Structure formats: structure tokens, C-alpha cells
Coordinates of C-alpha atoms in Angstrom, one line a residue:
M734 CA 107.8 93.1 120.7
S735 CA 110.2 94.3 123.4
E736 CA 113.0 94.4 120.8
L737 CA 110.9 96.2 118.4
N738 CA 109.9 98.8 121.1
E739 CA 113.6 99.4 121.7
F740 CA 114.2 100.2 118.1
I741 CA 111.3 102.6 118.0
K742 CA 112.5 104.3 121.2
V743 CA 116.0 104.9 119.5
R744 CA 114.2 106.5 116.6
L745 CA 112.1 108.7 118.8
D746 CA 115.3 109.9 120.5
K747 CA 116.8 110.7 117.1
L748 CA 113.6 112.5 116.2
K749 CA 113.9 114.6 119.3
A750 CA 117.6 115.3 118.6
M751 CA 116.7 116.5 115.1
K752 CA 114.1 119.0 116.4
E753 CA 116.6 120.2 119.0
K754 CA 119.0 121.0 116.2
G755 CA 116.3 123.1 114.5
I756 CA 115.4 120.5 111.8
N757 CA 111.8 119.9 111.0
P758 CA 111.6 116.1 110.1
Y759 CA 108.3 116.6 108.3
P760 CA 108.6 119.8 106.3
S761 CA 105.7 121.2 104.3
A762 CA 107.8 122.8 101.5
A763 CA 108.0 120.9 98.2
F764 CA 111.3 119.3 97.2
D765 CA 112.3 119.9 93.6
V766 CA 113.0 116.4 92.1
T767 CA 114.9 116.7 88.8
H768 CA 115.7 113.1 88.1
H769 CA 114.9 109.5 89.1
S770 CA 117.2 106.7 89.9
A771 CA 116.8 104.6 86.8
E772 CA 117.1 107.6 84.6
L773 CA 120.4 108.6 86.1
L774 CA 121.8 105.0 86.1
E775 CA 121.0 104.7 82.4
K776 CA 122.3 108.2 81.5
Y777 CA 125.6 107.8 83.3
K778 CA 126.3 104.1 83.0
D779 CA 129.2 104.8 80.6
L780 CA 131.2 107.0 83.0
Q781 CA 134.7 105.7 83.8
P782 CA 135.4 104.5 87.3
G783 CA 136.4 107.6 89.4
E784 CA 135.0 110.0 86.8
H785 CA 132.9 112.9 88.2
K786 CA 130.4 115.2 86.4
E787 CA 130.6 118.2 88.8
E788 CA 129.1 120.5 86.2
V789 CA 125.9 118.5 86.2
K790 CA 123.4 119.2 89.0
V791 CA 120.8 116.6 90.0
S792 CA 118.3 116.2 92.8
I793 CA 116.4 113.0 93.7
A794 CA 114.2 112.0 96.6
G795 CA 113.4 108.7 98.2
R796 CA 113.8 106.2 101.0
L797 CA 117.1 105.2 102.6
M798 CA 117.5 101.4 102.1
T799 CA 121.1 101.0 103.2
I800 CA 123.6 103.1 105.1
R801 CA 127.3 102.3 105.3
D802 CA 129.1 104.6 107.8
M803 CA 132.8 105.1 107.1
G804 CA 133.5 107.7 109.8
K805 CA 133.8 111.1 108.0
S806 CA 131.8 109.8 105.0
S807 CA 129.0 107.5 104.3
F808 CA 127.6 105.5 101.4
A809 CA 123.8 104.8 101.2
H810 CA 121.2 103.7 98.8
V811 CA 118.1 105.7 98.1
M812 CA 115.0 104.0 96.6
D813 CA 112.5 106.1 94.6
G814 CA 109.7 105.2 92.3
Q815 CA 112.0 103.8 89.6
G816 CA 114.5 101.8 91.7
K817 CA 117.6 102.5 93.8
I818 CA 120.8 104.6 93.4
Q819 CA 123.8 105.0 95.6
I820 CA 124.7 108.3 97.2
Y821 CA 127.9 109.4 98.8
V822 CA 127.9 111.9 101.7
K823 CA 131.1 113.4 102.9
K824 CA 131.5 115.5 106.0
D825 CA 133.7 118.0 104.2
G826 CA 131.2 118.2 101.3
V827 CA 127.9 118.9 103.3
G828 CA 129.4 120.6 106.3
E829 CA 129.9 119.4 109.9
K830 CA 126.4 120.4 111.1
S831 CA 124.6 118.7 108.2
Y832 CA 126.7 115.6 108.6
E833 CA 125.6 115.4 112.2
I834 CA 122.0 115.3 111.0
F835 CA 122.9 112.7 108.4
K836 CA 124.3 110.5 111.3
L837 CA 120.8 110.7 112.9
L838 CA 119.1 109.1 109.8
D839 CA 117.8 105.5 109.9
L840 CA 116.9 103.0 107.2
G841 CA 113.4 103.9 106.0
D842 CA 113.8 107.7 106.4
I843 CA 112.8 109.7 103.3
I844 CA 115.3 112.3 102.2
G845 CA 116.0 114.6 99.3
V846 CA 119.5 115.0 98.0
K847 CA 121.2 117.4 95.6
G848 CA 124.6 116.8 94.0
F849 CA 126.4 115.6 90.9
P850 CA 126.7 112.2 89.3
F851 CA 130.0 110.2 89.4
K852 CA 131.1 106.6 89.2
T853 CA 133.0 105.0 92.2
K854 CA 136.3 103.3 91.8
T855 CA 134.4 100.0 91.9
G856 CA 132.3 101.1 89.0
E857 CA 128.9 102.0 90.6
A858 CA 127.1 105.1 89.2
S859 CA 126.3 107.3 92.2
I860 CA 125.4 110.8 93.4
H861 CA 128.0 112.9 95.2
V862 CA 125.8 114.7 97.7
E863 CA 126.3 118.5 98.1
S864 CA 123.3 119.0 100.3
F865 CA 120.3 117.0 101.6
Q866 CA 117.0 117.5 103.4
V867 CA 115.1 115.3 105.8
L868 CA 111.6 114.9 104.3
S869 CA 110.1 112.3 106.6
K870 CA 111.5 110.5 109.6
S871 CA 110.6 106.8 109.8
L872 CA 109.7 105.7 113.4
H873 CA 109.1 102.1 112.6
P874 CA 112.1 100.0 111.4
L875 CA 111.8 98.1 108.1
P876 CA 111.1 94.4 108.5
E877 CA 114.7 93.2 108.1
K878 CA 115.6 95.2 111.1
W879 CA 113.7 93.0 113.5
H880 CA 111.9 89.8 112.2
G881 CA 111.8 90.1 108.4
L882 CA 108.6 90.2 106.4
T883 CA 108.2 86.4 106.1
D884 CA 104.6 86.0 107.2
V885 CA 102.5 86.0 104.0
E886 CA 99.4 87.4 105.8
A887 CA 101.6 90.2 107.2
R888 CA 102.6 91.1 103.6
Y889 CA 99.0 91.4 102.6
R890 CA 97.9 93.2 105.8
H891 CA 100.8 95.7 105.6
R892 CA 101.1 96.0 101.9
Y893 CA 102.8 99.4 102.2
V894 CA 105.8 97.6 103.9
D895 CA 105.6 94.8 101.3
L896 CA 106.0 97.4 98.5
I897 CA 109.0 99.0 100.3
V898 CA 111.0 95.8 100.7
N899 CA 109.9 93.5 97.9
D900 CA 110.8 94.8 94.4
D901 CA 108.8 91.9 92.7
V902 CA 105.7 93.1 94.5
R903 CA 106.1 96.6 93.1
K904 CA 106.6 95.2 89.6
T905 CA 103.5 93.1 89.9
F906 CA 101.3 96.2 90.5
E907 CA 103.1 98.2 87.9
T908 CA 102.3 95.4 85.5
R909 CA 98.7 95.5 86.6
S910 CA 98.5 99.1 85.7
K911 CA 100.1 98.5 82.3
V912 CA 97.7 95.7 81.5
I913 CA 94.6 97.7 82.4
S914 CA 95.8 100.6 80.3
A915 CA 96.4 98.2 77.4
I916 CA 92.8 96.9 77.7
R917 CA 91.4 100.4 77.8
K918 CA 93.5 101.5 74.8
H919 CA 92.3 98.5 72.8
L920 CA 88.6 99.1 73.6
D921 CA 88.9 102.9 73.1
G922 CA 90.6 102.3 69.8
N923 CA 87.7 100.1 68.7
G924 CA 85.0 102.6 69.3
F925 CA 83.9 101.5 72.8
L926 CA 82.9 104.2 75.3
E927 CA 84.0 103.9 78.9
V928 CA 81.1 104.5 81.4
E929 CA 80.3 104.3 85.1
T930 CA 77.2 102.7 86.5
P931 CA 75.9 102.5 90.0
M932 CA 77.7 100.6 92.8
M933 CA 74.6 100.4 94.9
H934 CA 71.6 98.6 93.4
P935 CA 68.0 98.4 94.7
I936 CA 67.9 94.9 93.2
P937 CA 71.0 92.8 92.8
G938 CA 71.4 91.5 89.3
G939 CA 73.7 90.6 86.4
A940 CA 75.2 87.5 87.9
V941 CA 74.3 84.5 90.0
A942 CA 75.9 85.5 93.3
R943 CA 75.1 86.3 96.9
P944 CA 75.1 90.1 97.4
F945 CA 76.2 92.3 100.3
V946 CA 73.3 94.3 101.7
T947 CA 73.2 97.7 103.3
H948 CA 70.6 100.2 104.3
H949 CA 70.0 103.8 103.2
N950 CA 68.6 105.7 106.2
T951 CA 67.0 108.7 104.5
L952 CA 65.2 106.6 101.9
D953 CA 64.6 103.8 104.4
M954 CA 65.4 101.2 101.8
D955 CA 67.8 98.3 101.5
L956 CA 70.5 98.5 98.9
Y957 CA 72.9 95.9 97.5
L958 CA 76.6 96.3 96.6
R959 CA 76.6 95.3 92.9
V960 CA 77.5 91.8 92.0
A961 CA 77.8 92.9 88.3
P962 CA 77.2 96.0 86.2
E963 CA 75.6 94.0 83.4
L964 CA 71.9 95.1 83.6
Y965 CA 72.8 98.8 83.7
L966 CA 75.2 98.5 80.8
K967 CA 72.6 96.8 78.7
R968 CA 70.1 99.6 79.6
L969 CA 72.6 101.9 77.9
L970 CA 72.3 99.7 74.7
V971 CA 68.6 100.3 74.9
G972 CA 69.3 104.0 75.2
G973 CA 71.3 104.1 72.0
F974 CA 75.0 103.6 72.9
E975 CA 76.4 100.9 70.7
R976 CA 79.7 100.0 72.4
V977 CA 80.2 100.5 76.1
Y978 CA 82.5 99.1 78.7
E979 CA 83.3 99.5 82.4
I980 CA 86.3 98.5 84.5
N981 CA 85.4 98.6 88.1
R982 CA 84.6 96.8 91.3
N983 CA 82.1 94.0 91.9
F984 CA 81.2 92.7 95.4
R985 CA 80.1 89.2 96.2
N986 CA 79.3 87.9 99.7
E987 CA 81.1 84.6 99.2
G988 CA 84.1 82.6 100.4
I989 CA 87.7 83.7 100.3
S990 CA 90.2 81.6 98.5
I991 CA 93.3 81.8 96.3
K992 CA 90.9 82.6 93.5
H993 CA 88.2 84.6 95.3
N994 CA 88.1 88.0 97.1
P995 CA 84.8 89.5 98.1
E996 CA 85.8 92.7 96.3
F997 CA 87.3 92.3 92.8
T998 CA 87.8 94.1 89.5
M999 CA 85.9 93.2 86.4
L1000 CA 85.8 94.4 82.8
E1001 CA 82.4 94.2 81.2
A1002 CA 82.0 95.2 77.5
Y1003 CA 78.9 95.2 75.3
Q1004 CA 78.7 95.5 71.5
A1005 CA 75.4 96.2 69.8
Y1006 CA 74.7 94.3 66.6
G1007 CA 77.2 91.7 67.6
N1008 CA 76.8 88.2 69.2
N1009 CA 78.8 85.7 71.2
E1010 CA 81.2 85.1 68.3
T1011 CA 81.8 88.9 68.0
V1012 CA 82.9 89.2 71.7
M1013 CA 84.9 85.9 71.6
T1014 CA 87.1 87.6 69.0
L1015 CA 87.2 90.7 71.1
T1016 CA 88.2 88.6 74.1
E1017 CA 91.0 86.9 72.2
N1018 CA 92.4 90.2 71.1
L1019 CA 92.1 91.8 74.5
L1020 CA 94.0 88.9 76.2
S1021 CA 96.7 89.0 73.5
E1022 CA 97.2 92.7 74.1
A1023 CA 97.2 92.2 77.8
A1024 CA 99.9 89.5 77.6
K1025 CA 102.1 91.8 75.5
A1026 CA 101.6 94.6 78.0
A1027 CA 102.8 92.3 80.8
G1028 CA 106.1 92.2 79.0
Q1029 CA 106.4 88.6 77.8
G1030 CA 104.6 88.7 74.5
V1031 CA 101.7 86.4 73.5
K1032 CA 103.6 83.4 74.9
I1033 CA 104.1 83.6 78.7
M1034 CA 105.5 81.2 81.3
S1035 CA 103.3 80.3 84.2
G1036 CA 105.5 78.1 86.4
E1037 CA 106.8 75.5 84.0
T1038 CA 103.9 75.9 81.6
E1039 CA 104.1 78.0 78.5
L1040 CA 100.7 79.6 77.8
N1041 CA 100.0 80.7 74.2
F1042 CA 97.7 83.7 73.9
T1043 CA 97.9 83.8 70.1
P1044 CA 94.4 84.0 68.6
P1045 CA 92.3 82.1 67.8
F1046 CA 91.8 80.1 71.0
K1047 CA 90.5 76.5 71.1
R1048 CA 86.7 76.2 71.3
L1049 CA 84.8 73.2 72.8
P1050 CA 81.1 72.8 73.6
L1051 CA 80.4 72.1 77.3
L1052 CA 78.7 68.8 76.9
H1053 CA 81.3 67.6 74.5
A1054 CA 84.0 68.6 77.0
L1055 CA 82.1 66.8 79.8
E1056 CA 82.3 63.6 77.6
E1057 CA 85.8 64.0 76.2
I1058 CA 87.5 65.1 79.4
G1059 CA 85.1 64.2 82.2
G1060 CA 84.1 60.8 80.8
I1061 CA 80.3 61.4 81.1
E1062 CA 78.0 60.9 78.1
Y1063 CA 75.3 63.3 78.9
E1064 CA 72.6 61.7 76.9
E1065 CA 73.2 58.3 78.5
V1066 CA 73.2 59.2 82.2
T1067 CA 70.3 59.9 84.6
V1068 CA 69.8 62.6 87.2
E1069 CA 70.6 60.1 89.9
D1070 CA 73.8 59.0 88.1
L1071 CA 75.0 62.6 88.0
K1072 CA 74.2 63.2 91.7
K1073 CA 76.3 60.1 92.6
R1074 CA 79.3 61.4 90.6
L1075 CA 79.3 64.8 92.4
K1076 CA 82.0 65.2 95.0
T1077 CA 80.0 68.1 96.4
T1078 CA 77.6 66.5 98.9
A1079 CA 73.8 67.1 98.9
A1080 CA 74.2 68.8 102.3
E1081 CA 76.4 71.5 100.7
I1082 CA 73.8 72.1 98.0
K1083 CA 70.5 72.7 99.9
H1084 CA 68.5 72.8 96.7
I1085 CA 70.0 69.8 95.0
D1086 CA 66.7 68.0 94.6
S1087 CA 65.4 70.9 92.6
L1088 CA 68.3 70.9 90.1
S1089 CA 67.7 69.7 86.6
K1090 CA 69.9 67.3 84.7
A1091 CA 71.6 70.1 82.9
E1092 CA 72.3 72.0 86.1
L1093 CA 73.9 68.9 87.7
A1094 CA 76.0 68.4 84.5
Y1095 CA 77.2 72.0 84.9
L1096 CA 78.3 71.3 88.5
L1097 CA 80.2 68.2 87.3
F1098 CA 81.8 70.1 84.5
G1099 CA 83.3 72.3 87.2
E1100 CA 84.7 69.3 89.1
L1101 CA 85.8 67.1 86.3
V1102 CA 86.7 69.3 83.3
E1103 CA 87.8 72.8 84.5
P1104 CA 91.1 71.7 86.1
H1105 CA 92.2 70.2 82.8
L1106 CA 91.7 73.3 80.7
I1107 CA 95.3 74.6 80.7
Q1108 CA 95.8 76.5 77.4
P1109 CA 93.3 79.3 76.6
T1110 CA 90.0 77.5 75.8
F1111 CA 86.5 78.7 75.1
I1112 CA 83.8 76.4 76.5
T1113 CA 80.6 77.1 74.5
D1114 CA 77.0 76.1 74.4
F1115 CA 76.0 76.3 78.0
P1116 CA 72.6 74.9 79.2
V1117 CA 69.8 77.5 79.3
E1118 CA 69.1 76.6 83.0
V1119 CA 72.5 78.0 84.1
S1120 CA 72.5 81.0 81.7
P1121 CA 69.6 83.3 82.7
L1122 CA 70.8 86.3 80.6
S1123 CA 72.0 84.5 77.5
K1124 CA 70.2 84.1 74.2
A1125 CA 69.2 80.5 73.3
K1126 CA 70.6 78.8 70.2
E1127 CA 68.2 78.9 67.3
D1128 CA 68.8 75.3 66.4
N1129 CA 68.7 74.0 70.0
L1130 CA 66.7 75.9 72.6
A1131 CA 68.1 73.8 75.4
L1132 CA 71.5 75.5 74.9
T1133 CA 72.6 79.1 74.8
E1134 CA 75.1 81.2 72.8
R1135 CA 77.3 81.5 75.8
F1136 CA 81.0 80.9 76.4
E1137 CA 83.5 80.9 79.2
L1138 CA 87.2 81.2 78.7
F1139 CA 89.5 79.0 80.9
V1140 CA 93.2 79.2 81.3
L1141 CA 95.2 77.0 83.8
G1142 CA 91.9 75.6 85.1
R1143 CA 90.6 79.0 86.0
E1144 CA 87.6 80.9 84.5
I1145 CA 88.9 84.2 83.1
A1146 CA 86.0 85.4 81.0
N1147 CA 82.3 84.9 80.6
G1148 CA 80.2 86.1 77.6
F1149 CA 77.3 85.5 75.4
S1150 CA 74.7 86.7 72.9
E1151 CA 72.6 88.9 75.1
L1152 CA 69.0 87.9 75.6
N1153 CA 66.9 90.8 74.4
D1154 CA 63.4 89.1 74.4
P1155 CA 61.6 90.6 77.4
V1156 CA 59.1 87.7 77.5
D1157 CA 61.8 85.1 77.7
Q1158 CA 63.8 87.2 80.1
R1159 CA 60.9 87.4 82.5
R1160 CA 60.4 83.6 82.3
R1161 CA 64.2 83.1 83.1
F1162 CA 64.0 85.5 86.0
E1163 CA 61.0 83.7 87.4
K1164 CA 62.9 80.4 87.3
Q1165 CA 65.7 82.1 89.3
V1166 CA 63.2 83.3 91.9
E1167 CA 61.9 79.8 92.3
L1168 CA 65.5 78.6 92.9
R1169 CA 65.9 81.3 95.6
K1170 CA 62.7 80.0 97.3
A1171 CA 64.2 76.5 97.2
G1172 CA 67.2 77.6 99.1
D1173 CA 69.7 78.9 96.4
E1174 CA 71.0 82.1 98.0
E1175 CA 72.7 83.0 94.7
G1176 CA 69.6 82.9 92.6
M1177 CA 68.7 86.2 90.8
F1178 CA 66.0 88.6 91.7
L1179 CA 63.3 89.7 89.3
D1180 CA 64.2 93.2 88.0
E1181 CA 61.0 94.7 86.7
D1182 CA 62.7 97.9 85.5
Y1183 CA 65.1 95.8 83.4
I1184 CA 62.2 94.0 81.9
L1185 CA 60.6 97.4 81.1
A1186 CA 63.9 98.5 79.5
L1187 CA 64.0 95.4 77.3
S1188 CA 60.3 96.1 76.3
Y1189 CA 61.5 99.3 74.6
G1190 CA 63.7 97.2 72.4
M1191 CA 67.4 96.3 72.9
P1192 CA 69.4 95.7 69.8
P1193 CA 71.0 92.3 69.4
A1194 CA 74.4 92.4 71.2
G1195 CA 77.3 90.4 72.5
G1196 CA 78.7 91.0 75.9
V1197 CA 81.7 89.7 77.9
G1198 CA 83.0 90.0 81.4
I1199 CA 86.7 89.5 82.2
G1200 CA 88.1 89.0 85.7
I1201 CA 91.0 91.4 85.8
D1202 CA 92.4 90.0 89.0
R1203 CA 92.5 86.4 87.7
L1204 CA 94.0 87.6 84.4
L1205 CA 96.7 89.3 86.4
M1206 CA 97.4 86.2 88.3
L1207 CA 98.2 84.4 85.0
L1208 CA 100.2 87.3 83.5
T1209 CA 102.4 87.8 86.7
N1210 CA 102.6 84.1 87.6
S1211 CA 101.0 84.8 91.0
P1212 CA 99.6 81.9 93.0
S1213 CA 96.9 83.8 94.8
I1214 CA 94.4 86.5 93.9
R1215 CA 95.7 88.4 97.0
D1216 CA 99.1 88.8 95.3
V1217 CA 97.5 91.0 92.6
I1218 CA 95.1 93.1 94.8
L1219 CA 96.8 95.9 96.7
F1220 CA 94.7 95.6 99.8
P1221 CA 92.8 92.3 99.9
L1222 CA 90.1 91.6 102.5
L1223 CA 91.5 89.9 105.7
R1224 CA 90.0 88.9 108.9
Q1225 CA 90.5 91.5 111.6
R1226 CA 93.0 90.5 114.4
D1227 CA 92.4 91.2 118.1
N1228 CA 96.1 91.9 118.6
E1229 CA 96.6 94.5 116.0
E1230 CA 99.9 96.3 116.5
K1231 CA 99.5 99.7 118.1
M1232 CA 102.0 102.5 117.8
I1233 CA 102.4 104.3 121.1
F1234 CA 104.7 107.4 121.0
E1235 CA 105.9 108.1 124.5

């Protein structure tokens, strides 16, 4: 840290020198940006080496990423929102006093420059600077200046620095924006209405998950950060909206891993007068459009694996998959057999003795089958015990019209024909309450208002939830969910770096 402090002291001295020369390093006036780097590089790529376009005036603004001092002139690279472009600053061109100011600049400083395009003798399209303005003095050196941004956790903790120095990280989040826009465009174009539902719920519901709890002082009541928007979106179906969706945050008080962050982004969409087949088709089309928006087309590379998002995707019933891939014939095994096969110990599942055969089979599916589902695959026909909001199959009441989509061994989407029978829904909720009493902290609560809503009549519908972050992991070939979330949750450190300006 002593070396770092020395670098900061040098920058503070330069800041003081600028002010003494009458320069405000943090001006309030707007700077008129006429062009961006990529635009200029493309427009003037055909200039001949040494050719100048003095009649063309351009202005750009951005961060200094390199400076090469040649005495009475300097070359530098400025990075803006589209990339980098070289600038050339000459003492005779900007004047002696301005050039003295330029010599006080450091890597990381943000400047605005005005000049004309030209191409250097070595063939690099550049800007010949006629004037410049200091827009923000950087007091902390960029990572390469002292230890490099090699610590992965430091990259997540100081994402703003990560974005400055790592072009691939910037591209990942640009891709994220494009993918979400493509999803919205597809849904909007198919008659879906984007809505917003509450983030704080009096009763957590819509998913089997452990919620965060908070307290509202004025109303003197506990509230829960939502684990899913599902029950509110289906209330809108009761109210007459036929196609609704929401892309927003969910919160689950669970572990952190390469696939889990307590705060994450979900798409949930519901279509009245549809069913699980309806939204499976919708899901295929959404993922196909998302893959195209990511820039690779429907076939993308993830490591050395080519993933094909061309509809239709493979479909496989859960119990068949457990037999074909996991080697367990469900009808032939007992509850005790299933318990013995579980790698998860009984101590880790406090309520294991209260689990049914179907629930144990579902746990084994996660251990034995999920890792082998590489290409986009719909797993269908989930047991009713693990699907408290799904409609049962008419020809087999032990199973539901539910699916989950897996890619590269990860769950990407979950959907089903929505249960709209209030009597059956109450019975399912009561079963979840029993599980909570038995020690399952993720069991659902009984939501009386939702039962009341269903009692008014909800049209048959299909619904789907898609994990946006996990989808982006696939489409950007990112190994961790933290790589696709701008500011992932991290444990606080006791020795957080403090900036002291003395």
C-alpha cells in the first residue's frame, strides 16, 4: 500500500498544480461530444498514411488509457463508450500553457478533445488535437500501475475498475442489455404487456425458497423481499389481462455459488388460455432470439461445446430421464433405496423422513441427471409433490403439466400449466405448510388472498420463468453468475481500502 500511496500523492500534487494554473479539474459545464471512437475509426479507415482532414472538426471525450511523451508532442489513447482512439497533442498546436497542463495528466484522467482526423505515417487513424479540456482528474491509478487487477474477487468488488481495464467485461454487459431487449421485443411483439408487481410481500410465495425478511415500522408488520412475482402476475390474469410479463429482481436467502446470487433477475410470463405446451414453444422462441441477440446465432460455443438453440428442443419426462440417465427404475425401488442413493446426507435434509418417494426421486434427479443435460432439453411431467402451483395431468394425477429447461447441466427455465382450482390450490399450500412445520425452511406459506383471487375464477393459462443471469452465463460463456451481474453480493471485508486525501 505504501507504493500505492506514493502514486496517489503524486496525483494530488498534480491536482494542486492544475488549480494553481487556474484549471478546474472537475468543471460543471457540459462538453459537446460530436463523435465516438468507433464511429471515427470506421469513417476514416480509408485515409492514406499521413493524410489529414483539417477541414473536418470533431470532438470526443473519454478516459486516457495510454500516454507516450515525445518531448514537444505526445501520443495518447482515449477510451469512450465505443472503444479507443489515438490522439496526437503537439505543443505548437495547443499552445505552451495548454501543453503544460497536458503534461500534468495521468492515465485514467477524463478529458475532452477537439481537433481533426488524420492517419499517422504508420497507418493509425487518429485525432490531431487543437484544444482539450480536463473533465475529471483521476486520483487513483489504474490497476496496471501498481498490482494489476488479477484478484477475481477484486474485479467483482470494484466492478467500475473492471469495466475500465477489461474490454471483454464491458462486452459481456453490453450483450446482457441486447439480450434483455430482444426478449422484451419478442414478448411485446406477441401481445404481452410488461407490468411491475410488488418487491415487498406480506406473505412470501410463488416459489419454494427461503425469503429475506424485513420490518415496516409504521404498519408494524413483517414484510418479505419477493422470492418470485408469480402469484401477483396470476392475480392479473384473474383481473382480465391475458398476456403479462415482468423482468425484475427476485431475492432468496440462500447460498452463494457460481450459479447462485441472493439477488438475481428473472423473466416471468403468463399467457391466458394457454398451457405448458404453449409456454414451452414461447420459451424455445425466446431463447432462440436471445442467442441471436448475443451475436452468435442459434448455435453458440460454450467452451468446446456447441449448443444448438434451434427449436424444437428435446423433451423427456422426469421419471424416464431418471431411469435412462440416472439408472433408477422408479416403480421398482423403495423409499429406503432412494435414501441410500442420495449423496446429500440426512443431516443436511432435516425433514428427510417426511419426504415422499416422489420427492426423494426429485432430489436424485438433481444429483444423477441434471449434470448430463447438455443440449437444450425440456424435462417434463414433474411429481405433484414438488410442483405446488402446477396443474395435474388429467390422465395421471400423480404428475403435473410442468417442465424445466436445462442447458449445460443448469436449470434455465421453469414453467407449467397454471393451477387454477382454488380447492386443489389450498390443499397444495397446506401440504407446504406441513413441510415447513417439519423443518423445511423453503416450504411455501398459505396465501389466503391468492386463494380468494382464484375463487373469482382464473382462466386456464401457461406460465414460465427464465433465469436471465444463468441464460447470460451460457450466451457469454461465463463460468460464474458473478460474471454477468454488475454488482454481485460479496462478503464485507474489515480492511476495505480507504481514500485519505491529505
